[in-house]
Coordinates of C-alpha atoms in Angstrom, one line a residue:
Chain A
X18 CA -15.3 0.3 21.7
X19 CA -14.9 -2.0 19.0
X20 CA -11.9 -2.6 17.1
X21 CA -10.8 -1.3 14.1
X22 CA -8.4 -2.8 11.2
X23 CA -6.2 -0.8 9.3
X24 CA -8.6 -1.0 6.4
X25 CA -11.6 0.4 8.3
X26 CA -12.1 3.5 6.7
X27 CA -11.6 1.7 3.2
X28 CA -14.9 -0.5 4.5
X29 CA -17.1 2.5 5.2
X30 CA -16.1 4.4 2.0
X31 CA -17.1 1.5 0.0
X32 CA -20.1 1.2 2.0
X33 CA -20.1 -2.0 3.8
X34 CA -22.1 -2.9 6.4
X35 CA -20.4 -3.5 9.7
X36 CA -20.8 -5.8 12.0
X37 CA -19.3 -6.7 15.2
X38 CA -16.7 -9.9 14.9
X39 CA -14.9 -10.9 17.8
X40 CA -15.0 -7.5 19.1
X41 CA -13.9 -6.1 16.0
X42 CA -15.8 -3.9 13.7
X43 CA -15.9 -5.8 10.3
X44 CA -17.5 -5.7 6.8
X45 CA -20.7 -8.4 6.5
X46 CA -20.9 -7.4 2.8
X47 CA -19.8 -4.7 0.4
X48 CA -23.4 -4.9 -1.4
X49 CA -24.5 -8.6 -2.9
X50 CA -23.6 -11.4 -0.3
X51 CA -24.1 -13.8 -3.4
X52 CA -21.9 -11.9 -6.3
X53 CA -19.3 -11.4 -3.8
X54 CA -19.2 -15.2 -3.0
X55 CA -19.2 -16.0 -7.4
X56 CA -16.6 -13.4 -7.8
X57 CA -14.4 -15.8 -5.5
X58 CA -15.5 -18.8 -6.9
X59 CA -15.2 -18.0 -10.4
X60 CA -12.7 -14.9 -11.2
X61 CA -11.0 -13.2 -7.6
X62 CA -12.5 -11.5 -4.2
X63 CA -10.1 -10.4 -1.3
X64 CA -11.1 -10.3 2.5
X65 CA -9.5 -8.2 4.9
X66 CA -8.5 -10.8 7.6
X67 CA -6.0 -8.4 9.5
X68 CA -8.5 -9.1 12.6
X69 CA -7.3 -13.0 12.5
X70 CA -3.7 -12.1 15.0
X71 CA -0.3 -13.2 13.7
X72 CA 1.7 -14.9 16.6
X73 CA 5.8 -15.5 16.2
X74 CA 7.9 -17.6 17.4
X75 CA 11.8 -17.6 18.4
X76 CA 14.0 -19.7 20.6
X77 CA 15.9 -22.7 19.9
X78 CA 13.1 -25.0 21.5
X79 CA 10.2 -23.9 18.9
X80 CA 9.6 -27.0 17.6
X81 CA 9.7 -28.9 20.8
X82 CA 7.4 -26.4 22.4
X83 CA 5.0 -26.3 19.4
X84 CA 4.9 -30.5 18.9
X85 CA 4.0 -30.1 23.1
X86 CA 1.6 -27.4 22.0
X87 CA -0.5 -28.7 18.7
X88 CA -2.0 -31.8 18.0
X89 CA -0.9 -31.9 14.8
X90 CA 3.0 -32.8 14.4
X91 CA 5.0 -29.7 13.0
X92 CA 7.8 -31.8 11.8
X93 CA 6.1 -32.5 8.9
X94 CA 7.3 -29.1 7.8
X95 CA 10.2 -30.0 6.0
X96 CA 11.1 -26.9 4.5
X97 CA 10.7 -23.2 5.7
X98 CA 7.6 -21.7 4.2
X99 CA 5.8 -25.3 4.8
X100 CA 2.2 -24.2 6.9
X101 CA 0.7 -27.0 8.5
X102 CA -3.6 -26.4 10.0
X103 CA -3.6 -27.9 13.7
X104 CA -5.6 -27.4 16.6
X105 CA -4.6 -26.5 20.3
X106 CA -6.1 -28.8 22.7
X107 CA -6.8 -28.4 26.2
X108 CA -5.7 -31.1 28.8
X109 CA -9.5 -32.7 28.2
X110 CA -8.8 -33.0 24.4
X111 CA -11.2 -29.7 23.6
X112 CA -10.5 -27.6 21.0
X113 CA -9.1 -24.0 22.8
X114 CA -8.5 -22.9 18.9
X115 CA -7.8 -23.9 15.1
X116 CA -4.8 -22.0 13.4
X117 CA -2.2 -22.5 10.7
X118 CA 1.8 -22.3 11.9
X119 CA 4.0 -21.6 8.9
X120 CA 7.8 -22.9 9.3
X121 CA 10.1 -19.4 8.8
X122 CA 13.7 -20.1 9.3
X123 CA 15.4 -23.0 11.1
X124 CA 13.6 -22.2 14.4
X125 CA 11.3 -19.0 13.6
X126 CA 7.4 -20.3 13.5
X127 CA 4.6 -17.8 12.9
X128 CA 1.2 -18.8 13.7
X129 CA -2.3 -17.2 12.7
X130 CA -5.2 -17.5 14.6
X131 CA -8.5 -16.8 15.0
X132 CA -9.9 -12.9 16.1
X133 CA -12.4 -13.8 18.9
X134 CA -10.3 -16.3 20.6
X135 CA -6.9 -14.4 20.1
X136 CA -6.4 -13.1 23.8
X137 CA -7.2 -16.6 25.3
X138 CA -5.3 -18.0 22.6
X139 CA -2.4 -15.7 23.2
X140 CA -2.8 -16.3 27.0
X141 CA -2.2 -20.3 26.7
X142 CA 0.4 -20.0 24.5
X143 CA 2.6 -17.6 26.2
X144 CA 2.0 -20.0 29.4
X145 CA 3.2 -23.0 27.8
X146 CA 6.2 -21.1 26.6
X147 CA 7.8 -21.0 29.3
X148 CA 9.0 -24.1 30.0
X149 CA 10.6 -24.0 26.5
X150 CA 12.2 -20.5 27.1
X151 CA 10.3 -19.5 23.5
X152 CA 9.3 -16.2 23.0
X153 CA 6.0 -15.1 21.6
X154 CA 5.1 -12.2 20.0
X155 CA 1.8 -10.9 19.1
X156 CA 2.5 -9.3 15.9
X157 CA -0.2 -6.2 16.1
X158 CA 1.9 -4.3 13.7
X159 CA 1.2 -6.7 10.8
X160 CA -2.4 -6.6 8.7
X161 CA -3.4 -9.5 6.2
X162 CA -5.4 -9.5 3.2
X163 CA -7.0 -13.1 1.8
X164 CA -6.9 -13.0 -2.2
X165 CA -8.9 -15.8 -3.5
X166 CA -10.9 -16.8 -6.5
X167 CA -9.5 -18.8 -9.6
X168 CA -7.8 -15.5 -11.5
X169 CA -6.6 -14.4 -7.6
X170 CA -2.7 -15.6 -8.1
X171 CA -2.2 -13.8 -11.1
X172 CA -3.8 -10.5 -10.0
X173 CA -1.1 -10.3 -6.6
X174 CA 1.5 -10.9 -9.1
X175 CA 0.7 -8.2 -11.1
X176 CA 1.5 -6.1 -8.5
X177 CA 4.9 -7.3 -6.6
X178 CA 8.1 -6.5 -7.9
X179 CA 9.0 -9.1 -10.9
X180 CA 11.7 -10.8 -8.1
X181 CA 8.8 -11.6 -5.8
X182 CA 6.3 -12.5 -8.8
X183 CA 8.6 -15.3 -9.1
X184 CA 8.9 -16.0 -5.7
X185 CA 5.0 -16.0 -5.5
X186 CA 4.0 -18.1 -8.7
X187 CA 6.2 -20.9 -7.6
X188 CA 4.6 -21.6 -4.5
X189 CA 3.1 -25.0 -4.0
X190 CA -0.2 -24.9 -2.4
X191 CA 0.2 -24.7 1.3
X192 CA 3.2 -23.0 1.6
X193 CA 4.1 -18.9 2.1
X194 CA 8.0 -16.7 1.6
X195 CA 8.6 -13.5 2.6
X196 CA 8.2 -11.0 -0.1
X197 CA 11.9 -9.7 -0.3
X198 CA 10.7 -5.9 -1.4
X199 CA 8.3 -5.7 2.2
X200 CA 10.9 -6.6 4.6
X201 CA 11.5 -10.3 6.0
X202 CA 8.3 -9.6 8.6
X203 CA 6.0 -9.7 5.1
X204 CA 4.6 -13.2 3.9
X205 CA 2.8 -14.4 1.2
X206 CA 1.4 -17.8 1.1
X207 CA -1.0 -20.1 -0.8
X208 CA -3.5 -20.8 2.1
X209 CA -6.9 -19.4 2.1
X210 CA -10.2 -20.4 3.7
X211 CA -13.0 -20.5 0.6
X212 CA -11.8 -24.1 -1.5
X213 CA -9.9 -21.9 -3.9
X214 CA -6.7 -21.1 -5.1
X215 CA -5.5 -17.4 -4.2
X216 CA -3.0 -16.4 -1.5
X217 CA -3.2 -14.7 2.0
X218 CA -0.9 -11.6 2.5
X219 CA 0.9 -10.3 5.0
X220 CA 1.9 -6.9 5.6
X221 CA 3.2 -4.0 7.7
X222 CA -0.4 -1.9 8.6
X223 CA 0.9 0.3 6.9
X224 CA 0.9 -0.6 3.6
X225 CA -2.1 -2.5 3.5
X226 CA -4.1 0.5 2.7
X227 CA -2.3 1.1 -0.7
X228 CA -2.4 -2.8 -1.4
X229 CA -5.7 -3.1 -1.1
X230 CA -6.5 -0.2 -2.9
X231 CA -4.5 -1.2 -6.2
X232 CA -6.0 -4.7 -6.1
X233 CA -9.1 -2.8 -6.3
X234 CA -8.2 -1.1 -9.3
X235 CA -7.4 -4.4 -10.8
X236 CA -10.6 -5.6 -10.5
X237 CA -10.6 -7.9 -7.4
X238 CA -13.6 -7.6 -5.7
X239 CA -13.7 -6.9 -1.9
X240 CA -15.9 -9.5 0.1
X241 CA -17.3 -8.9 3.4
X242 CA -17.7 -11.9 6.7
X243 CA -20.7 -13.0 4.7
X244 CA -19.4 -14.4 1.5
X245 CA -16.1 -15.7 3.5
X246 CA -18.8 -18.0 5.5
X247 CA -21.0 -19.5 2.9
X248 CA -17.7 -19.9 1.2
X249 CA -15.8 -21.8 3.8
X250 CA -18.5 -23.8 4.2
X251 CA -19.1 -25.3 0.9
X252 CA -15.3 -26.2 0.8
X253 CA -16.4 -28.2 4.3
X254 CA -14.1 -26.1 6.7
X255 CA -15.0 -25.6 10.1
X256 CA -15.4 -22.4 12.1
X257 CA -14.0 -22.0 15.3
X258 CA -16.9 -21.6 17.8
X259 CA -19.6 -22.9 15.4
X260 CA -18.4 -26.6 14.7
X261 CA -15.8 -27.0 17.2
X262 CA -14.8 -25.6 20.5
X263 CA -13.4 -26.4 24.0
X264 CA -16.5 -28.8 25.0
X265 CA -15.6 -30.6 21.4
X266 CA -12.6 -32.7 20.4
X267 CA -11.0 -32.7 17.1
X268 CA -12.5 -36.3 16.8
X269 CA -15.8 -35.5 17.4
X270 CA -15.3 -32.6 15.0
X271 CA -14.3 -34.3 11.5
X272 CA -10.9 -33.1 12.2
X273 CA -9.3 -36.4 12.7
X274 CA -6.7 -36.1 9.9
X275 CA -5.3 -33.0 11.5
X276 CA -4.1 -35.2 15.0
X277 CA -0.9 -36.8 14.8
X278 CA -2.4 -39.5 16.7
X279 CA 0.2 -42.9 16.4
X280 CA 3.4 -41.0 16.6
X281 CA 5.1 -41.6 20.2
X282 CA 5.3 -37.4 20.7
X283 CA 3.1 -36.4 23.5
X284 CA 0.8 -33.1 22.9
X285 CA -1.6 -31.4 25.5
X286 CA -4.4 -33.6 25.3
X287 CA -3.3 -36.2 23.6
X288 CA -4.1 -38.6 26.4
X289 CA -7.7 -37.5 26.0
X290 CA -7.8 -38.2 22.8
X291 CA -6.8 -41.8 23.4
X292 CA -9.0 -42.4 25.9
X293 CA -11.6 -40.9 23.5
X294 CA -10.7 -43.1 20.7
X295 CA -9.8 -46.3 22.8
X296 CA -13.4 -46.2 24.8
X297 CA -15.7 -45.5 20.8
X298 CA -15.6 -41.4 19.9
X299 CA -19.9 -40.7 21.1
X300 CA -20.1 -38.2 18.2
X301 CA -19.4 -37.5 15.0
X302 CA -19.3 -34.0 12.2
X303 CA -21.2 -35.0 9.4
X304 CA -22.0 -32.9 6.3
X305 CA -25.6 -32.5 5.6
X306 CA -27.9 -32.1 2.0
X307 CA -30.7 -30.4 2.2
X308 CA -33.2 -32.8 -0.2
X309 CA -36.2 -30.2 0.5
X310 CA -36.4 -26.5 -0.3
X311 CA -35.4 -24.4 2.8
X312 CA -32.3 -23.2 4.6
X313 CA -30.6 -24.5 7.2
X314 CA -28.8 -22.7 9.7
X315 CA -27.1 -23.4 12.7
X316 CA -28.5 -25.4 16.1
X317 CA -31.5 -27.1 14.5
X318 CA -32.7 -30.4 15.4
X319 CA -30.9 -33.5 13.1
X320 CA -33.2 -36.4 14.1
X321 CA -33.2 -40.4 12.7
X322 CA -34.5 -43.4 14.1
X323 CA -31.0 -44.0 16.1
X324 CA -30.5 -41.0 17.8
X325 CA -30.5 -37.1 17.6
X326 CA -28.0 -34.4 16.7
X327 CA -27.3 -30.9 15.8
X328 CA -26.4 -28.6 13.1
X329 CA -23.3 -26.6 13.8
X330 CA -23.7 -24.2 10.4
X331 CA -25.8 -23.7 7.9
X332 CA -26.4 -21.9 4.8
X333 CA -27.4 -21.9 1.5
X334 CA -25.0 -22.6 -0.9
X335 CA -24.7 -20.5 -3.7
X336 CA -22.5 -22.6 -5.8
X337 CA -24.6 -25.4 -5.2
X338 CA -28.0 -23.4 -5.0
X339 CA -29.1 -26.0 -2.1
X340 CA -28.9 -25.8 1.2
X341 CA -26.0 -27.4 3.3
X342 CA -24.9 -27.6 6.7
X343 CA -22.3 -29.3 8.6
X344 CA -23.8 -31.4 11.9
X345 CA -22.8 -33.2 15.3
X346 CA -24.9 -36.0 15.8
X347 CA -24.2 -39.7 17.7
X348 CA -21.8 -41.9 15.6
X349 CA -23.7 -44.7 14.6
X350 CA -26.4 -42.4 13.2
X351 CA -27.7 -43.8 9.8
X352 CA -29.9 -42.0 7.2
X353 CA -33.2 -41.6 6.9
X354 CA -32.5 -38.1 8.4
X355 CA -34.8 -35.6 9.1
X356 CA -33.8 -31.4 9.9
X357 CA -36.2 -30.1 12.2
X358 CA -36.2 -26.4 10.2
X359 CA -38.8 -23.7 11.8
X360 CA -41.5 -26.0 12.6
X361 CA -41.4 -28.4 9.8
X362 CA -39.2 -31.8 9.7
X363 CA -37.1 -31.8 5.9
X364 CA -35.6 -34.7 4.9
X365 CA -31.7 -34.3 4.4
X366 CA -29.3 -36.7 3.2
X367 CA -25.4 -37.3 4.4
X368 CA -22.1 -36.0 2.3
X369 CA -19.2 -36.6 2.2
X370 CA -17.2 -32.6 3.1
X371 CA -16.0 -30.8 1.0
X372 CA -19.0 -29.6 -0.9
X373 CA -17.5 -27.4 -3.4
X374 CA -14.0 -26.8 -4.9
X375 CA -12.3 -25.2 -7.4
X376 CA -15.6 -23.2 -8.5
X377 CA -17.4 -27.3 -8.8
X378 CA -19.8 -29.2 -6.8
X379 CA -18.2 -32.2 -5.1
X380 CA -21.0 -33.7 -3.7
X381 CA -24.2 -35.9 -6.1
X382 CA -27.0 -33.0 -5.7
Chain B
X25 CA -30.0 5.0 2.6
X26 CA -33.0 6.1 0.3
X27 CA -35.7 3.4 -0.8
X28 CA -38.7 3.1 -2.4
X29 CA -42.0 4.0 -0.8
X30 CA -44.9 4.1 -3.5
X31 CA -47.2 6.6 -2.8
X32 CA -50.1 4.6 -3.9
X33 CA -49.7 1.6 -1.0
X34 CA -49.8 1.1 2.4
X35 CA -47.7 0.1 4.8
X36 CA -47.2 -1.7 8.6
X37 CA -44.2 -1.2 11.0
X38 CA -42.8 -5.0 10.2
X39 CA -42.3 -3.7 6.7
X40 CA -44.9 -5.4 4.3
X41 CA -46.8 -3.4 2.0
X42 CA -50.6 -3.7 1.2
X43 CA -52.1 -2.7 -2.7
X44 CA -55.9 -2.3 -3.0
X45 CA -56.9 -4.2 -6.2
X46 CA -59.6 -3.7 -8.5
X47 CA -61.6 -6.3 -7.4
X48 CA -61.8 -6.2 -4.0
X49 CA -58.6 -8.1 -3.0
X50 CA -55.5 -6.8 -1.8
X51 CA -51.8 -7.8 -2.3
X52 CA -49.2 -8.1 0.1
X53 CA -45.2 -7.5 -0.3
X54 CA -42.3 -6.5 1.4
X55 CA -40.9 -3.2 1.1
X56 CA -37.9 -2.1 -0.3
X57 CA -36.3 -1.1 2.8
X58 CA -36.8 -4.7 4.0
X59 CA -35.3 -6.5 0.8
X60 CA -32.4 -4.5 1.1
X61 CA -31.8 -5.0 5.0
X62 CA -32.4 -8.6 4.6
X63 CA -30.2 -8.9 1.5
X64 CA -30.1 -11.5 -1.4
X65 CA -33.1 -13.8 -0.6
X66 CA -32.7 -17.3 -1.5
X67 CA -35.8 -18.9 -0.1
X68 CA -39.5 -18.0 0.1
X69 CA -42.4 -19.6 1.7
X70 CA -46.2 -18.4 1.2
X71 CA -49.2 -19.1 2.7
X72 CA -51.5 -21.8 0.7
X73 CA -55.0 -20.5 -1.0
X74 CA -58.3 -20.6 1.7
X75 CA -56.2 -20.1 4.6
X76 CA -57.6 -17.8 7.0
X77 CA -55.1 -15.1 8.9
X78 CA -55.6 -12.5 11.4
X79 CA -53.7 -9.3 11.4
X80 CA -50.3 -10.0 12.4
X81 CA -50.5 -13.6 12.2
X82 CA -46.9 -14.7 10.9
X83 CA -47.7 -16.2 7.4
X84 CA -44.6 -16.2 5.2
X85 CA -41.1 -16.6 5.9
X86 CA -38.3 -15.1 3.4
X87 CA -34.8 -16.0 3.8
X88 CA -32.2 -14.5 2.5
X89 CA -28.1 -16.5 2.4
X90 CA -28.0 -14.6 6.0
X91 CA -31.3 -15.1 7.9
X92 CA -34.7 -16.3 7.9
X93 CA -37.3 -13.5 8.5
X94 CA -41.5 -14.2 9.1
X95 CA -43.8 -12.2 7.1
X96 CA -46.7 -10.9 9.3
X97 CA -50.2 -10.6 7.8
X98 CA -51.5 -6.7 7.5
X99 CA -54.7 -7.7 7.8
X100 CA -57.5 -10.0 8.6
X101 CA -58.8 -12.2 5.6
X102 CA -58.5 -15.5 3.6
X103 CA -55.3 -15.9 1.5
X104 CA -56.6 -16.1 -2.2
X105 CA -52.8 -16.7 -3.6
X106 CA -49.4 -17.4 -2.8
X107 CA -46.9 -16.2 -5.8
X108 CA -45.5 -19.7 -6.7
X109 CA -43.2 -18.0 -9.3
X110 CA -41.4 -17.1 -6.0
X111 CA -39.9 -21.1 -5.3
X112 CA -37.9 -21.2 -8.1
X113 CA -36.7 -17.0 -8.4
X114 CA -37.0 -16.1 -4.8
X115 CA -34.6 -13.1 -6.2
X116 CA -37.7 -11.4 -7.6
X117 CA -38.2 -10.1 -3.7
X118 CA -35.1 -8.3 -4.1
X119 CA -34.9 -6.7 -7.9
X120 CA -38.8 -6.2 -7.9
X121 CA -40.2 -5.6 -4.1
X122 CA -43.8 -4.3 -5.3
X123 CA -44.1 -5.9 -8.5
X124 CA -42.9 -9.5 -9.5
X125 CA -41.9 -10.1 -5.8
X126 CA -45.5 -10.0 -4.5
X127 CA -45.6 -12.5 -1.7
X128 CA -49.7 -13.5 -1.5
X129 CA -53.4 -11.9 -2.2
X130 CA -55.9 -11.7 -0.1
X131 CA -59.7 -11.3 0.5
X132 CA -59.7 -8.7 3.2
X133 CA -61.8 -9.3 6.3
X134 CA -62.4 -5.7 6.1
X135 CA -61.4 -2.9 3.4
X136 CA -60.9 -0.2 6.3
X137 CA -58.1 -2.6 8.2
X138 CA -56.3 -1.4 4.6
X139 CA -57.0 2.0 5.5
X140 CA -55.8 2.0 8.8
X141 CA -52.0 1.1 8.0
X142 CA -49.3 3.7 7.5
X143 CA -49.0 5.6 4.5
X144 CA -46.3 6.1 2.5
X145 CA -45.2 9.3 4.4
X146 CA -46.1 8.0 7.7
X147 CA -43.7 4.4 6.9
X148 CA -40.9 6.6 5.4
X149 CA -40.9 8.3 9.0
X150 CA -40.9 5.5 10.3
X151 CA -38.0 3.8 8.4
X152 CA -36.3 6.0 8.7
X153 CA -36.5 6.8 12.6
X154 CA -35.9 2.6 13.6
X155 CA -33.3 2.8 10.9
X156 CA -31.1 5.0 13.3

C-alpha cells in the first residue's frame, strides 16, 4: 500500500497523475510537464515535498555527533537558521544519502532527507547516535511544501501574519526561522531544489491542506515529480540514486565542494576519501550538451577516444530547449564526445553545471 | 478520460492512426489517447522518403520531456514522407494529433491491410479497456 501525504486528496482533485516515489504515491504532473516547469522558472510553482522526512536532533553532543556524521563540517553554521547540503558517507566513502541540516537553537539540528532512502537513512543515524547520547526524531507529524519560482517569496508572504512576513523577507538565501504564528516545530527557509529563489515550508500535517489551498488561490501553480526533475537538473543538482549513491563517492560525484576535506575533524568515511583523492579519484560527474537533436536520458553510453562513461540523468531542458544530462565517465576523459542515444552515436559537448539559474541559461548553447 | 477517436480513420492497438488519402496513399499519426499519455513531446523522429517498412516495423520515435516511445508502422509499404515541420514544433503531436501532427505518408503495400485495423469503435474499446 503505498503512501500517502497529507495533500493526497488535493492531488487527485486536481487531477494529477500518480506515480509511485519511494513507496509513496506522488503527483508526476498536474497537466503540462513543461508550463509547470516555466511557471517555476519565470513567475511561482509549489511541490508538495512532505514525502522528503524531517529528522531532529537534541542533546548536548549534536554538533559532535553530526561533524562524526556528515562530510560536510556543520560548524560552518554560525547562526541558528544557517542550513548547510552534506552527504552521509559510509565507512567506504559511498554516498548512503544527500540532505540539508538546518542549525535551530544552540544544540537543536533538524535535518531533511530524501523519501526513498528515509528508513535506511533513519536506521544509520539513530545507530550513530548512540555513542553521542543524541536523540533523533523522525518528525512524521510535520508536511513540507517547496514554493519556488521568481514571484514565489512574495506570494508566501502574502499569506503569514505581517510579524512573520518580516521574519520571512529577511532571510538570506540558505537559511530558514520558525514562523512564530505555527508553533516553534514550523520553519520556513530559503532553500529549494529548482535554481530559483522561493522558500520550502514546514508545517504541522495539519495545516498543510489550507496552505496549499490559499497559495492556490493566489495563483501559484502546483507542480508535480516531473517539472521538479527537469528543474533540478538544469540548475546541475544531483538526485539521490541517479547521480550518486553508496557505490559512488561524493568525489566521483561533482560534489567535491560539499566535503570538508583539510580540516583535522574525522567523519565516517573520510579516510576513504583520502585514500581516494591521494591514489587519483578514477571518475568524474561531468555535465553534458546535447549538440544534436534528441534526448538524453539516463544510463546511455558517453564514449571518446580515452575511455567510456555513463549518463546518470537526462532530460530535455525546457529553459534551454536542448537536451542535457549529467554523466560519470573516467577522469581524464577529453572531448570529442559521443552519446550513444537509441542506436545512433550524437555528438555532445562538456559544461560546466549549473545549466540554468534565475530563469537564464548559464551554459554557451 | 475522454479523447478523440475520428470516426473517419483507423486505428492499431500501439495507438497510431491510419487516413486513406485521395490518391492512394495513406497517413500515419498518433492518436489522441497516446499524446496525452505520453505528454508534452519535445522531440520527433520520422522515417526518410523510399524507405520500405513492414507492418509493425518500429519506424518513428516521439519523445516527450518524460520518455521516448517508438512508432510502429500500420502497414506494409514505402514511406512517401516524413513531416519535417515536426523537428522544429514537435508540439504539433500534442495540440493537433490528426492534423498538423501527422508523423509520415505512405504508399501502402496493400489498401486492405488499411481495412483490416481497428475502427474507431473497436480502438475506443480498446483504450479504454488497457487504460484500466
Amino acid at each position: 500500500m503505498p503512501l500517502q501525504t497529507p495533500l493526497y486528496e488535493r492531488h487527485r482533485a486536481l487531477g494529477a497523475r500518480l506515480v509511485d516515489f519511494g513507496g509513496w504515491d506522488m503527483p508526476l504532473q498536474y497537466g503540462s510537464q513543461l508550463e509547470e516547469h516555466h511557471a517555476v522558472r519565470r513567475d511561482a510553482g509549489m511541490f508538495d515535498v512532505s514525502h522528503m522526512r524531517v529528522v531532529d536532533l537534541a542533546g548536548l553532543r549534536t554538533r559532535e555527533f553530526l561533524q562524526a556524521l556528515l562530510a560536510n563540517d556543520v560548524a560552518r553554521l554560525a547562526v541558528p537558521g544557517k542550513a548547510l547540503y552534506s552527504c552521509m558517507l559510509n565507512e567506504r566513502g559511498g554516498v548512503i544519502d544527500d540532505l540539508i541540516v538546518y542549525l535551530r537553537g544552540p544544540t537543536a539540528y533538524r535535518l531533511v532527507v530524501n523519501a526513498g532512502t528515509a528508513e535506511k537513512d533513519l536506521a544509520w543515524i539513530s545507530a550513530q547516535a548512540l555513542r553521542f547520547e543524541v536523540e533523533v526524531t523522525a518528525r512524521r507529524d510535520l508536511a513540507m511544501i517547496a514554493v519556488q519560482g521568481p514571484n514565489a517569496r512574495a506570494r508566501v508572504a502574502e499569506l503569514l501574519t505581517p510579524a512573520d512576513a518580516a521574519i520571512a523577507l529577511g532571510l538570506p538565501v540558505f537559511s530558514g526561522a520558525a514562523l512564530a504564528a505555527r508553533g516553534s516545530a514550523s520553519f520556513i527557509a530559503r532553500t529549494g531544489y529548482t535554481g530559483e529563489d522561493g522558500f520550502e515550508i514546514i508545517l504541522g500535517a495539519g495545516e498543510v491542506v489550507a496552505l496549499w489551498d490559499r497559495l492556490i488561490d493566489r495563483g501559484v501553480r502546483p507542480c508535480g515529480l516531473g517539472a521538479r526533475d527537469t528543474l533540478r537538473l538544469e540548475a546541475g543538482m544531483n538526485l539521490y540514486g541517479n547521480d550518486m549513491d553508496e557505490t559512488t563517492t561524493p568525489l566521483e560525484s561533482g560534489l567535491a565542494w560539499t566535503v570538508a576535506l583539510d580540516s583535522p575533524r574525522d567523519f565516517i568515511g573520510r579516510a576513504a576519501l583520502l585514500e581516494q583523492r591521494a591514489a587519483g579519484v578514477p571518475r568524474r560527474l561531468i555535465g553534458l550538451l546535447l549538440e544534436d537533436k534528441g534526448v538524453l536520458r539516463a544510463h546511455q553510453k558517453v564514449i571518446a577516444s580515452s575511455g567510456e562513461g555513463e549518463t546518470t540523468s537526462g532530460t530535455y531542458a525546457p529553459t534551454l530547449e536542448r537536451s542535457i544530462a549529467l554523466a560519470r565517465v573516467p577522469a581524464a576523459v577529453i572531448e570529442p564526445l559521443v552519446a550513444e542515444v537509441r542506436g545512433k552515436r550524437l555528438a555532445v559537448r562538456i559544461v560546466k553545471p549549473p545549466f540554468v539559474r534565475h530563469g537564464r541559461a548559464l551554459i554557451a548553447l | 478520460m475522454s479523447s478523440n477517436v475520428p470516426a473517419e480513420l483507423r486505428y492499431t492497438k500501439s495507438h497510431e492512426w491510419v487516413k486513406k488519402n485521395a490518391d492512394g496513399t495513406v497517413t500515419v499519426g498518433i492518436t489522441d489517447h497516446a499524446q496525452h499519455a505520453l505528454g508534452d513531446l519535445v522531440f520527433a523522429e520520422t522515417p526518410e522518403a523510399g524507405r520500405d517498412l513492414a507492418a509493425g516495423e518500429a519506424c518513428a520515435v516521439v519523445e516527450s520531456v518524460k520518455a521516448a516511445s517508438d512508432v510502429y508502422s500500420p502497414i506494409a509499404g514505402q514511406v512517401v514522407a516524413g513531416n519535417a515541420s515536426l523537428a522544429e514544433a514537435p508540439e504539433k503531436i500534442n495540440t493537433d494529433p490528426y492534423g498538423e501532427g501527422w508523423l509520415f505518408t505512405l504508399k501502402p503495400s496493400s489498401v486492405a491491410e488499411v481495412d483490416a485495423l481497428l475502427d474507431a469503435g473497436g480502438y475506443t474499446t480498446f483504450a479504454e479497456e488497457s487504460a484500466e
